[in-house]
Amino acid sequence: MSEKYILAIDQSTSGTKAILFTKDCTVHRRVTIPHKQYYPKPEWVEHDPEEIARNVRTAVSKVMQEGDASWSDVAAIAVTNQRETGMLWDGVTGKPVYNAVVWQCPRAKEKCDLLARDAEIAQYIHKKTGLHISENIDRAFKSPNDLFKYPFIDPGSVYDGNLLDWDSFWSVYALAAYEKTLNDGGAFRKKLIEGAMGNVLNFLSFQLDDGYIPMMVSKYNQGENEEPYLIKKHKDGVILNMHKPFLCQQACLVSGLTGSFSWLEGYIEKLERYFECYDRYYYNENCGLYVWADDVMIGMDNDPAVFGRPRFSTAGIYLNSFMVKEMHSMAKILKNTARNDRADYYAQKAENLKAAIQNECYDPRDKFFYSVDVKTRSYDWFHKGLGVFWKTLPIKIQAWTGFVPMYSEIASGEQAECLVRMHLENKNTFCSDFGVRSLAKDEKMYNLEASINPSNWLGPVWLVVNYVVFRGLLNYGYKEEAAELCNKTLLLLGEDYKKTGTLHEYYNPETGQPIMNPGFLNWNMLQLTCFWKLMKVSVYLITCSQY
């Protein structure tokens, strides 16, 4: 009989799969046998090697039987396994000395950290194995200390030990996807919930009486026993930017992980005061938009539409688009805590803000969303005719923030089509082989230099930009375009990790080379979320040859 099948054995973390493929790669028969997970200590994970060996033999025998195949039908056997999972066996008896220590297990963290500090050893291990010493993700989780009352999650790299507003949100968002890949008995999920809830509660613990919450609290920018800098400046009467609109979004993330909003019952008043503070200091009644107080920590650090401009002059499309999501998140919190009237109030606020964004920020000629200058004024004594009837002036600089209205579902279907076809797919502006440029390439400010404080958003590829655009594409049904962007991101990060053994904060859109800040995890892990979202909508266009 002619050979007509390929037998694949996938010995994975959760079980063993044996699959018979026809020569055109169609699945002929599949058998899956799970194996037991052992947790001798919290977060430690082990497997029984003899159970796995039995399962492999059983799975193969069963798939051959169910597939009505004989060994003469099998052209080749392909095997993939857990790889970094390790075990020892007796060279004489062939029996395992101990359980297999699973790749997820953090028991060797201290030893790995020590080895990783020695560049010569790290290089030797990479040369021999093709692998890099793992930078343990546990480093992102921080315990309470003199400054922070609760556990929290930081972005890693140069931001170690700092609590930042939108950074902490995206960290939790990404880690929630990572948690789905684990089989550790829920240990990581518990730690994630504690850290994510701690992010929210820590920020609320720094709230002042007028509702102000800082964008960042750092252990580095004040002396011992001193108040955090931003808190002190606000108390001195200086109105600076406040926590960007991700607090309620992160609270909803936590509630999704816990399955309940009840933990927020005692904090509703604080959340209300947070919005009241935004309305008091940052809301421009003339145009119905929110403005930045200054250009410090505005998310896109050196956004030319805000950076270096006068105080309270720019209604950023970033700020207002994400505020729509924040208001909807607040409405969700209130609805799930039986405060329906207040939920309706915030839902209506979100709709009003969406209308203001459409009226003031969308340019029908360029078919793009811009930040706007709100510093217009009525005509004075000299001008007797037609005066300044427009409420804002568009700041016509095309940045990635112009796509956030797709993420927040503000754009119409027609507007989304123009954003995708005219701008996102334009190689002379935003489209690169490695994702979305943070600033259009044809802007005169386009610059790819390494910079920190401010970080450089004048063109480099940031993974959070790729992800926000990715989600926007899915929101409007652009599944193939979303899959292509996911693929670009995967290849970018994979090549970086292959060459350097770590990930970086941002990348050159022309070459794919990392620009700065190795060891940065945070929103780089959003790539996992891309896969979950693509699988959810049944889109998977990445082929094996592209890995």
Short mmCIF file of C-alpha atoms in Angstrom, two decimals, residues 27 123 270 458 489 500:
data_model
loop_
_atom_site.label_atom_id
_atom_site.label_comp_id
_atom_site.label_asym_id
_atom_site.label_seq_id
_atom_site.Cartn_x
_atom_site.Cartn_y
_atom_site.Cartn_z
CA VAL A 27 -6.58 16.16 9.36
CA GLN A 123 26.40 34.02 25.26
CA LYS A 270 -13.80 58.21 44.37
CA LEU A 458 7.90 60.62 16.03
CA THR A 489 4.24 42.29 14.88
CA THR A 500 19.05 39.85 21.51
#
